[in-house]
Amino acid sequence: MICSPVVLQPRSSTEPQCEWKSPKKKLISKPEDKGLKTIELAALGRPFSLGMLYDCRQDSLIPGLTLWDPDALEKHARERPQPNSEFEIVASESIEDKSSALNVDASLKASFLGGLVQVEGSAKYLNDSKISKNQARVTLKYKTTTKFQELSMNHLGRDNVKHQYVFDTGIATHVVTGILYGAQAFFVFDREVSEKEDHQEIEGNLKVMIQQIPCLAIEGEGSLQMKDTDISNVQNFSCKFHGDFNLQKNPVSIQDAIKVYQSLPTLLGANGEKAVPVKVWLMPLKSLDSAAAQLVRQISITLVMEAQSVLEDLSELEMRCNDAMKNSTTQQFPQIGKKLKAFRELCSEYKLEFQRTLARKLPSIRGGREEEGVLAEVLIKRHSSPFNSKNLSEWMSCKEREISILQSITNMMKNTKTVTSRHALHKKILSAEHAVCFAFTSLEDDEPYLSDLSKYLKETPESPQDITYQTYDVEKDQWFFSNEVLGARPPVLEAINVSGVPWPKTDAGLPVHFKFNNSALFADNTSINDKSGNADSDEDMDDDNFDEMFWNMGAKSMKNFFTALDRITTKSLQMTKEVLKERKQLETAIEELQQPLKCGFVTLQQLKMINQKHEEHKEMSVCSIARLKEIALRPNPLSTPEYIDLLIEGEKSEAKEGYLARIQSLEAMRERATIIS
């Protein structure tokens, strides 16, 4: 086996096109004549065979119908060997690079993105995406080819098509005229990366190790030459396998992957009989009969790339959501997790709707029923909707910033317990003599942006002109950009004065209130982000003074808060009237529950006894025939054939008139009895 690393490059637009020549008429494919070009297509694990019909409008196989009889297809098909093996390292997770690794062109990629193509075998690698940004991934691709099969002019001649009626059905646009057989395999290595680790360094170490796999020497059976440092670098990586090979056990570690990789060339059989189609050549039916259906136009690469960008952005958001939901701060504040979950579900619903739209529009455009502009309108509609990439990314960035702020605050409050619900809060308060609670009340506020996303999905307009949604200012609704957080006077103070609500006042006439300003966090983050390598010491001093000012302001507010708290008249919470009333209600409820509980326990005991009896009788069985033989007077009576044999012997011994006919009749009866018994 010859292994050589390969770097995939985009196919040149000047690549020569295939042409087909009829004995009677010469048809040459022109760049603008999309319907008469021979198409090269990646098989993607689909069961192609020579002579099979294919509909390029929907990128679907047409089983059952063919232009020739199976015998004629097999008789005149030509075959030649095409041995080749190669490997490649794929370090990118983009749809573009995955498609390139599988030689998927833009048109087929559009069908895959819209869900028109169901992939199998090694092509399932297209569906294998990372679920977290904190996930290091490197993929090893192995590809081998064995043979090439094609139809001959005995099939493709204009008068050699046997089933002409197929052209009139209009269900297919192309016929498979050539197949390249082989197999592909993708080893996907993953590892979770912590915040303290270097993501690129870990991927780089694994990439260097994987490049050595095809060349690792084997000493004896399963003994691999690997350095201890190599093993330590990759021991935490898991492995997933996507391939066209039938493995007894899929690899789960890099050691397993090395062993499987070494065995791949032997898994296709001695003569490559287990190879599968990896690439097919499709000839348009229009070249054989002008009445056949055809591919009117292909989707432009620009629109395909735009649709690909939409789906990649949504996948990126899903990964960011997953990472945020796994954050320890999100676990402490379930209100954030609830909003993140709702956001992820809305994005998933929009993604499915977008794919369904692609699945409807692509065949219609390719078949000529609609213009390509309808797909452009779908993409324009998305940009003017709440689901545009800018709004989605901004909302997610705000949530990530909110989590970071809460994490910084909770880290500063040492030995402080965080409760996740009001029930837990009430329980903690009642079990303590004195308690000081810091409540992040803004976390429970509704998110107008999420409401707009949900409303858009329920009331999707039919055309871009109907859209009334404007670019949404996501940041304006975040609590950490509110007046209170940024240091402005809370508007509620003026409202208290105007309404005349009884409230203790300060000497300045303002309602008593306390500011716990966390703007220092923003100032500190800004100073860190804005510093560059050549910043002078004067700027650093200004930042330190700014931080000190906010620290002193917060300390003063805290002191005033506890001073005011100490002046409040205390009230016992041990045995208030409300507590006694609630206790009496609970005692009454418990007494009412005792009788149903007793009845329930009796019923439960009865069910246990019934179940015990069932278990005792479950294994019992009665061998009826054996028991009958034991108690029968004649345990082994004669069978029917044996009884007929006695009658035949009696006839022979008596030899009465007509006994031969009777014997012949008895023998016929004996044969039937033998068969039945």
XYZ file of C-alpha atoms in Angstrom:
677
model
C 0.000 0.000 0.000
C 1.350 3.442 -0.930
C 0.387 6.257 1.434
C 0.779 9.869 0.450
C -0.576 12.974 2.174
C -2.980 14.943 0.027
C -4.059 18.566 0.213
C -7.481 19.099 -1.328
C -7.833 22.169 -3.517
C -10.922 23.725 -5.121
C -11.730 22.351 -8.555
C -10.642 24.681 -11.302
C -13.398 26.356 -13.234
C -11.430 25.674 -16.421
C -11.525 21.905 -15.965
C -12.477 20.262 -19.292
C -16.027 18.971 -19.453
C -17.046 15.507 -20.603
C -18.867 15.173 -23.906
C -20.839 12.394 -25.484
C -20.983 11.709 -29.214
C -23.942 9.986 -30.780
C -23.429 7.968 -33.968
C -26.051 10.135 -35.705
C -25.647 13.504 -34.066
C -22.807 15.229 -32.294
C -23.756 16.812 -28.943
C -21.083 18.880 -27.224
C -21.754 20.273 -23.749
C -21.374 24.019 -23.584
C -20.703 26.028 -20.423
C -24.117 27.679 -20.631
C -25.938 24.427 -21.471
C -26.285 23.053 -17.946
C -28.700 20.303 -18.933
C -26.340 18.465 -21.333
C -23.200 18.250 -19.228
C -21.949 14.981 -17.801
C -21.863 15.331 -14.020
C -19.325 13.894 -11.593
C -20.937 13.263 -8.229
C -19.781 11.980 -4.834
C -21.689 8.825 -3.884
C -21.921 9.697 -0.140
C -22.686 6.106 0.808
C -25.702 5.813 -1.495
C -26.294 2.497 -3.354
C -25.462 3.481 -6.933
C -25.236 0.918 -9.742
C -24.627 1.153 -13.486
C -27.730 2.081 -15.458
C -29.563 3.430 -12.417
C -31.670 6.538 -12.988
C -31.024 9.721 -11.024
C -32.968 12.951 -10.524
C -30.532 15.876 -10.233
C -33.353 18.244 -9.341
C -33.807 16.532 -5.981
C -30.460 14.686 -5.888
C -32.290 11.388 -5.426
C -31.875 7.881 -6.824
C -34.731 6.295 -8.781
C -34.762 2.576 -7.903
C -36.697 0.014 -9.905
C -36.668 1.790 -13.293
C -33.890 1.378 -15.851
C -33.312 1.814 -19.569
C -31.829 -1.676 -20.086
C -32.351 -5.204 -18.863
C -30.005 -6.412 -16.094
C -28.413 -9.020 -18.385
C -27.584 -6.408 -21.015
C -26.121 -4.090 -18.388
C -23.853 -6.784 -17.005
C -22.857 -8.190 -20.394
C -21.547 -5.030 -22.028
C -20.230 -3.141 -18.961
C -16.505 -2.423 -19.010
C -14.256 -2.599 -15.980
C -10.652 -1.681 -15.289
C -8.550 -1.569 -12.103
C -7.959 1.784 -10.438
C -5.816 1.113 -7.330
C -4.893 4.096 -5.182
C -4.584 4.926 -1.477
C -4.105 8.222 0.285
C -4.504 9.854 3.655
C -5.154 13.420 4.750
C -5.340 15.406 7.989
C -8.481 17.537 8.386
C -8.121 20.098 11.183
C -11.048 22.346 10.248
C -14.676 21.760 11.227
C -16.311 24.012 8.650
C -18.915 22.641 6.254
C -16.724 23.769 3.368
C -13.698 21.740 4.493
C -15.793 18.675 5.313
C -17.415 18.836 1.891
C -14.009 19.223 0.276
C -12.731 16.150 2.117
C -15.586 14.136 0.583
C -15.350 15.806 -2.863
C -18.859 17.232 -2.549
C -19.554 19.966 -5.100
C -21.639 23.070 -4.449
C -24.885 21.674 -5.890
C -24.773 18.448 -3.896
C -23.756 20.416 -0.809
C -26.858 22.579 -1.176
C -29.029 19.447 -1.283
C -27.296 18.089 1.809
C -27.801 21.358 3.675
C -31.498 21.259 2.788
C -31.895 17.657 3.933
C -32.586 16.258 0.453
C -29.627 13.849 0.669
C -29.402 11.201 3.380
C -25.760 10.188 3.768
C -24.431 6.810 4.875
C -21.093 5.192 5.642
C -18.096 7.496 5.642
C -20.287 10.408 4.522
C -21.843 10.516 8.000
C -18.739 12.528 8.823
C -20.653 15.494 7.384
C -23.141 15.239 10.267
C -20.494 14.882 12.981
C -20.101 18.375 14.427
C -18.545 19.616 17.629
C -20.923 20.357 20.501
C -18.576 22.691 22.367
C -16.062 25.414 21.600
C -13.869 23.869 24.295
C -13.372 20.779 22.177
C -10.100 20.034 20.401
C -10.649 17.971 17.258
C -8.434 16.555 14.526
C -9.611 14.132 11.823
C -7.638 11.538 9.869
C -9.047 10.661 6.445
C -8.161 7.449 4.603
C -9.273 6.850 1.019
C -8.659 3.973 -1.352
C -9.979 3.134 -4.821
C -10.078 -0.300 -6.457
C -11.797 -0.297 -9.857
C -13.777 1.721 -12.376
C -16.874 0.461 -14.211
C -18.617 2.140 -17.132
C -21.270 1.539 -19.749
C -20.306 1.109 -23.394
C -21.793 2.271 -26.680
C -23.749 -0.981 -26.750
C -25.832 0.678 -24.052
C -25.633 4.346 -24.967
C -26.379 4.098 -28.670
C -29.618 5.852 -29.569
C -31.242 2.646 -30.828
C -29.929 0.464 -28.003
C -32.226 1.758 -25.261
C -34.784 -0.963 -24.646
C -37.284 0.729 -22.313
C -38.088 3.960 -24.146
C -41.162 4.699 -22.033
C -38.905 5.702 -19.130
C -38.172 8.979 -20.916
C -41.843 9.905 -20.829
C -42.222 9.498 -17.066
C -40.221 12.664 -16.323
C -39.085 11.384 -12.931
C -35.354 11.276 -13.764
C -32.875 13.610 -15.428
C -29.699 11.491 -15.608
C -28.471 7.915 -15.843
C -25.402 6.443 -14.110
C -22.805 5.648 -16.788
C -19.662 5.240 -14.685
C -18.760 4.290 -11.118
C -15.456 4.504 -9.266
C -15.340 1.907 -6.482
C -13.343 2.064 -3.279
C -13.834 3.074 0.347
C -13.220 5.976 2.701
C -12.753 6.231 6.451
C -12.650 9.139 8.886
C -11.122 8.830 12.347
C -12.394 11.764 14.438
C -10.295 12.444 17.549
C -11.863 14.640 20.248
C -10.845 15.982 23.622
C -12.334 18.455 26.091
C -9.982 21.393 26.698
C -10.039 23.365 29.939
C -9.648 27.135 30.108
C -6.100 26.728 31.443
C -4.953 24.629 28.482
C -3.778 25.861 25.105
C -6.344 24.717 22.539
C -4.050 25.147 19.526
C -1.108 23.446 21.212
C -3.176 20.363 22.034
C -4.513 20.131 18.477
C -1.011 20.650 17.110
C 0.426 17.808 19.201
C -2.335 15.480 18.065
C -1.918 16.496 14.429
C 1.802 15.639 14.562
C 0.968 12.276 16.103
C -1.741 11.418 13.567
C 0.569 12.170 10.649
C 2.739 9.298 11.874
C -0.076 6.718 12.008
C 0.185 5.518 8.370
C 3.917 5.019 8.804
C 3.989 3.412 12.272
C 5.969 0.179 12.245
C 4.343 -2.946 13.669
C 6.478 -5.381 15.647
C 4.722 -8.698 16.026
C 0.969 -8.874 16.507
C -0.476 -5.547 17.639
C 2.815 -4.194 19.022
C 3.093 -0.557 17.978
C 6.218 1.554 18.168
C 5.136 4.720 20.017
C 7.118 6.916 22.335
C 5.865 7.488 25.864
C 5.628 11.214 25.168
C 3.372 10.552 22.173
C 1.087 8.366 24.265
C 0.833 10.963 27.046
C -0.054 13.687 24.529
C -3.019 11.816 23.075
C -4.196 9.471 25.817
C -7.141 11.726 26.707
C -8.489 11.820 23.150
C -11.552 9.789 22.229
C -12.101 8.416 18.740
C -15.169 8.096 16.518
C -15.121 6.153 13.259
C -17.103 6.902 10.098
C -16.275 4.566 7.256
C -17.326 2.266 4.439
C -15.668 -0.705 6.146
C -17.384 -3.413 8.163
C -15.563 -3.414 11.514
C -16.141 -5.939 14.259
C -15.596 -3.186 16.826
C -15.338 0.556 16.336
C -12.216 2.249 17.752
C -12.642 4.394 20.857
C -9.035 5.432 21.507
C -6.024 6.366 19.421
C -4.460 2.959 20.079
C -7.578 1.292 18.680
C -7.514 3.681 15.716
C -3.923 2.720 14.864
C -4.799 -0.975 14.819
C -7.912 -0.395 12.709
C -6.016 1.827 10.261
C -3.405 -0.876 9.722
C -6.144 -3.420 8.931
C -8.184 -1.267 6.507
C -6.541 -2.490 3.246
C -7.481 -6.094 4.083
C -11.144 -5.334 4.820
C -12.157 -4.826 1.176
C -11.518 -8.465 0.278
C -8.790 -10.092 -1.770
C -10.163 -8.691 -5.039
C -11.864 -5.584 -3.682
C -15.272 -7.242 -3.810
C -16.408 -5.325 -0.706
C -15.675 -1.906 -2.210
C -18.504 0.612 -2.491
C -19.181 3.458 -4.957
C -17.227 6.590 -4.030
C -17.816 8.627 -7.197
C -20.319 8.327 -10.058
C -20.651 9.818 -13.537
C -24.119 10.867 -14.688
C -25.181 11.372 -18.297
C -28.247 13.546 -18.978
C -31.222 11.649 -20.394
C -31.772 14.621 -22.684
C -28.753 13.422 -24.673
C -30.551 10.148 -25.394
C -34.060 11.478 -25.961
C -35.248 15.054 -26.330
C -38.497 14.200 -24.507
C -36.694 13.411 -21.251
C -36.746 15.702 -18.233
C -33.667 17.821 -17.691
C -31.788 19.909 -15.174
C -32.639 23.464 -16.234
C -30.231 25.358 -13.976
C -27.857 24.858 -11.082
C -27.887 26.926 -7.915
C -25.214 29.625 -8.008
C -22.234 29.128 -5.728
C -22.833 32.518 -4.093
C -26.277 31.492 -2.833
C -25.005 28.091 -1.711
C -22.227 29.747 0.294
C -24.736 32.160 1.829
C -27.020 29.290 2.896
C -23.991 27.455 4.249
C -23.032 30.545 6.265
C -26.519 30.698 7.812
C -26.332 27.101 9.032
C -22.744 27.466 10.252
C -23.692 30.561 12.265
C -26.548 28.656 13.896
C -24.245 25.724 14.697
C -21.739 28.149 16.214
C -24.474 29.626 18.411
C -25.530 26.152 19.507
C -21.974 25.398 20.661
C -21.791 28.685 22.568
C -25.137 27.896 24.205
C -23.932 24.449 25.242
C -20.768 25.895 26.789
C -22.708 28.594 28.634
C -25.239 26.088 29.999
C -22.439 23.899 31.359
C -20.877 26.841 33.212
C -20.981 26.502 37.006
C -22.447 30.004 37.368
C -25.329 29.057 35.065
C -26.002 26.059 37.298
C -26.160 28.387 40.314
C -28.585 30.754 38.584
C -31.124 28.554 36.729
C -32.927 31.634 35.388
C -30.041 32.131 32.955
C -30.055 28.465 31.971
C -33.787 28.641 31.259
C -33.304 31.586 28.883
C -30.348 29.918 27.179
C -32.367 26.754 26.665
C -35.261 28.729 25.184
C -32.833 30.577 22.883
C -31.256 27.321 21.701
C -34.655 25.758 20.996
C -35.786 28.810 19.013
C -32.588 28.720 16.940
C -33.040 24.979 16.316
C -36.638 25.531 15.216
C -35.558 28.287 12.830
C -32.764 26.083 11.473
C -35.224 23.282 10.688
C -37.610 25.721 9.020
C -34.751 27.163 6.950
C -33.727 23.661 5.833
C -37.325 22.795 4.932
C -37.469 25.946 2.810
C -34.272 24.907 1.017
C -35.705 21.435 0.415
C -38.780 22.993 -1.244
C -37.024 25.625 -3.314
C -33.994 23.721 -4.664
C -35.902 21.154 -6.817
C -38.252 23.866 -8.049
C -35.369 26.113 -9.163
C -33.407 23.273 -10.758
C -36.471 22.090 -12.630
C -37.195 25.568 -14.007
C -40.497 26.096 -12.195
C -39.054 29.021 -10.211
C -36.261 31.498 -10.718
C -33.124 31.554 -8.606
C -34.295 34.857 -7.163
C -36.759 33.109 -4.827
C -33.836 31.614 -2.905
C -32.181 35.027 -2.763
C -35.423 36.406 -1.293
C -35.339 33.752 1.441
C -31.812 34.814 2.384
C -32.725 38.519 2.277
C -35.708 37.819 4.508
C -33.408 36.226 7.039
C -31.115 39.272 7.151
C -34.071 41.564 7.919
C -35.538 39.252 10.576
C -34.730 38.963 14.307
C -32.769 35.818 13.387
C -30.017 37.703 11.561
C -26.506 36.761 12.649
C -25.729 40.132 14.238
C -28.688 40.075 16.632
C -28.250 36.422 17.551
C -24.547 36.837 18.245
C -25.085 40.042 20.249
C -27.693 38.399 22.477
C -25.403 35.439 23.099
C -22.479 37.775 23.854
C -24.634 39.615 26.396
C -25.483 36.348 28.136
C -21.822 35.335 28.210
C -20.951 38.743 29.664
C -23.729 38.416 32.228
C -22.391 35.027 33.316
C -18.871 36.476 33.641
C -20.172 39.374 35.771
C -22.082 37.064 38.098
C -19.074 34.773 38.337
C -16.840 37.699 39.322
C -19.333 38.888 41.945
C -19.791 35.462 43.512
C -16.035 34.908 43.560
C -15.600 38.129 45.555
C -18.193 37.060 48.140
C -16.252 34.347 49.922
C -18.105 31.831 52.116
C -21.427 32.935 50.647
C -23.935 30.275 49.659
C -25.879 30.693 46.435
C -29.455 29.389 46.453
C -31.183 28.544 43.193
C -34.861 29.066 44.079
C -37.190 31.048 46.327
C -38.071 27.878 48.218
C -34.423 27.274 49.075
C -34.071 30.946 50.055
C -37.022 30.797 52.467
C -35.664 27.607 53.978
C -32.266 29.197 54.606
C -33.781 32.383 56.080
C -36.020 30.515 58.522
C -33.132 28.363 59.725
C -30.884 31.357 60.571
C -31.124 33.997 63.275
C -29.680 36.749 61.091
C -29.377 36.736 57.322
C -28.226 39.193 54.661
C -29.417 38.341 51.159
C -28.152 39.703 47.852
C -30.878 39.105 45.275
C -30.238 39.437 41.537
C -33.847 40.299 40.787
C -33.154 41.301 37.181
C -32.295 37.731 36.205
C -35.999 36.846 36.180
C -36.993 39.715 33.892
C -38.546 38.773 30.565
C -36.381 38.959 27.462
C -38.173 40.994 24.749
C -35.774 39.645 22.145
C -36.734 36.033 22.884
C -40.388 37.038 22.601
C -39.697 38.566 19.182
C -37.939 35.385 18.027
C -40.894 33.269 19.100
C -43.372 35.658 17.498
C -41.440 35.638 14.219
C -41.544 31.841 14.022
C -45.298 31.816 14.581
C -46.070 34.682 12.199
C -43.473 34.304 9.449
C -44.447 36.714 6.643
C -44.768 35.410 3.116
C -42.568 38.027 1.458
C -39.808 40.433 2.484
C -42.110 43.420 1.951
C -44.322 42.243 4.831
C -41.498 42.252 7.355
C -41.872 44.946 10.020
C -39.050 43.851 12.315
C -36.202 46.291 12.730
C -32.629 45.601 13.754
C -32.957 44.867 17.438
C -30.856 46.666 20.064
C -30.159 43.643 22.237
C -27.871 45.387 24.715
C -30.408 48.011 25.832
C -32.481 45.348 27.661
C -29.618 43.893 29.700
C -29.714 44.605 33.426
C -25.971 45.257 33.633
C -26.440 48.256 31.314
C -29.174 49.751 33.508
C -28.987 53.134 35.284
C -28.501 51.475 38.655
C -25.501 49.467 37.537
C -23.908 52.339 35.640
C -24.157 54.706 38.631
C -27.055 56.963 37.594
C -29.743 57.962 40.113
C -32.471 55.292 40.031
C -35.710 56.701 38.507
C -37.711 55.010 41.274
C -36.459 57.579 43.827
C -38.194 60.407 42.016
C -41.302 58.256 41.644
C -41.416 57.722 45.427
C -41.244 61.464 46.088
C -43.938 62.281 43.517
C -46.353 59.569 44.674
C -46.002 60.430 48.376
C -45.362 56.842 49.428
C -44.295 56.742 53.122
C -40.551 56.210 53.062
C -37.650 57.223 55.307
C -35.800 60.225 53.886
C -32.228 61.432 54.056
C -31.220 64.948 55.080
C -31.185 65.854 51.387
C -34.823 64.784 51.035
C -34.121 61.671 48.986
C -35.581 58.275 49.919
C -33.095 56.170 51.846
C -31.364 53.807 49.410
C -28.036 52.054 48.990
C -25.943 51.596 45.860
C -23.988 48.413 45.341
C -22.345 49.523 42.125
C -20.456 46.848 40.185
C -19.229 49.188 37.470
C -15.753 48.547 38.805
C -15.958 45.208 37.054
C -16.515 46.972 33.737
C -13.720 49.417 34.448
C -11.352 46.602 35.316
C -12.243 44.585 32.233
C -11.917 47.637 30.013
C -8.520 48.481 31.407
C -7.288 44.978 30.769
C -8.627 44.810 27.231
C -7.381 48.281 26.291
C -3.835 47.803 27.570
C -1.198 47.184 24.951
C 2.403 46.167 25.230
C 3.680 49.764 24.985
C 1.258 51.356 27.490
C 3.011 53.842 29.769
C 2.943 53.871 33.568
C 0.752 57.030 33.732
C -2.167 55.180 32.139
C -1.727 52.271 34.550
C -1.774 54.720 37.481
C -5.008 56.291 36.215
C -6.620 52.861 35.979
C -5.554 52.013 39.535
C -6.993 55.271 40.855
C -10.238 54.639 39.000
C -10.545 51.141 40.488
C -9.759 52.492 43.980
C -12.513 55.098 43.669
C -15.154 52.474 42.887
C -13.851 50.227 45.642
C -14.133 53.018 48.224
C -17.606 53.906 46.971
C -18.751 50.314 47.336
C -17.229 49.985 50.801
C -18.937 53.202 51.945
C -22.314 52.026 50.618
C -21.913 48.715 52.398
C -21.092 50.493 55.670
C -24.150 52.736 55.354
C -26.311 49.712 54.584
C -25.320 47.825 57.729
C -25.629 50.991 59.843
C -29.203 51.494 58.656
C -29.918 47.810 59.086
C -28.805 47.997 62.719
C -31.314 50.785 63.435
C -34.307 48.773 62.239
C -36.503 47.461 65.036
C -36.187 43.704 65.088
C -39.175 41.411 65.117
C -39.157 37.800 66.206
C -39.944 35.223 63.576
C -40.147 32.323 66.024
C -43.885 32.088 66.776
C -45.835 34.776 64.987
C -49.557 34.471 64.455
C -49.091 33.570 60.809
C -46.625 30.813 61.698
C -49.029 29.302 64.252
C -51.879 29.423 61.752
C -49.807 27.711 59.096
C -48.690 25.048 61.595
C -52.318 24.283 62.502
C -53.210 23.951 58.835
C -50.315 21.566 58.272
C -51.302 19.422 61.283
C -54.882 19.173 60.009
C -53.669 18.216 56.542
C -51.396 15.510 57.978
C -54.257 14.007 60.017
C -56.458 13.863 56.921
C -53.716 12.103 55.000
C -53.152 9.362 57.609
C -56.268 7.303 56.763
C -55.597 7.223 52.958
C -51.998 6.331 53.718
C -53.077 3.386 55.883
C -55.391 2.130 53.133
C -52.583 2.541 50.669
C -50.201 0.496 52.818
C -52.785 -2.325 53.087
C -53.249 -2.333 49.302
C -49.493 -2.322 48.821
C -49.148 -5.358 51.116
C -51.831 -7.204 49.147
C -50.069 -6.436 45.891
C -46.799 -7.726 47.344
C -48.480 -11.019 48.325
C -50.026 -11.409 44.865
C -46.689 -10.682 43.250
C -45.024 -13.254 45.530
C -47.532 -15.931 44.451
C -46.900 -15.064 40.817
C -43.175 -15.479 41.345
C -43.710 -18.874 43.019
C -45.804 -20.210 40.119
C -43.821 -18.618 37.306
C -41.288 -21.468 37.019
C -43.826 -24.325 37.351
C -44.643 -26.367 34.280
C -46.590 -29.601 33.686
C -45.264 -32.124 31.230
C -48.660 -33.525 30.268
C -47.559 -36.229 27.874
C -44.867 -37.553 30.208
C -47.331 -37.650 33.103
C -49.952 -39.488 31.024
C -47.395 -42.128 30.123
C -46.647 -42.665 33.805
C -50.288 -43.289 34.779
C -51.441 -45.072 31.582
C -52.248 -48.814 31.729
C -50.344 -49.225 28.491
C -47.669 -46.563 28.486
C -46.467 -47.298 24.945
C -49.489 -48.114 22.712
C -49.000 -48.991 19.093
C -48.713 -46.132 16.624
C -51.037 -45.976 13.593
C -48.431 -47.354 11.110
C -47.667 -50.244 13.497
C -51.358 -51.065 13.869
C -51.773 -51.112 10.041
C -48.748 -53.450 9.813
C -50.606 -55.921 12.092
C -53.645 -55.797 9.821
C -51.460 -56.461 6.753
C -49.841 -59.481 8.457
C -53.298 -60.799 9.371
C -54.473 -60.563 5.761
C -51.373 -62.321 4.523
C -51.751 -65.170 7.013
C -55.450 -65.739 6.256
C -55.052 -65.258 2.460
C -58.773 -64.911 1.904
C -60.267 -63.960 -1.426
C -59.384 -60.380 -2.419
C -56.661 -60.083 0.244
C -54.123 -58.602 -2.225
C -56.374 -55.617 -2.977
C -56.970 -55.117 0.721
C -53.228 -55.287 1.427
C -52.557 -52.691 -1.300
C -55.178 -50.373 0.226
C -53.710 -50.834 3.717
C -50.210 -50.041 2.461
C -51.467 -46.772 0.934
C -53.093 -45.908 4.252
C -49.825 -46.731 6.027
C -47.871 -44.281 3.819
C -50.289 -41.457 4.628
C -50.185 -42.311 8.341
C -46.385 -42.311 8.298
C -46.298 -38.847 6.723
C -48.820 -37.465 9.213
C -47.123 -38.982 12.240
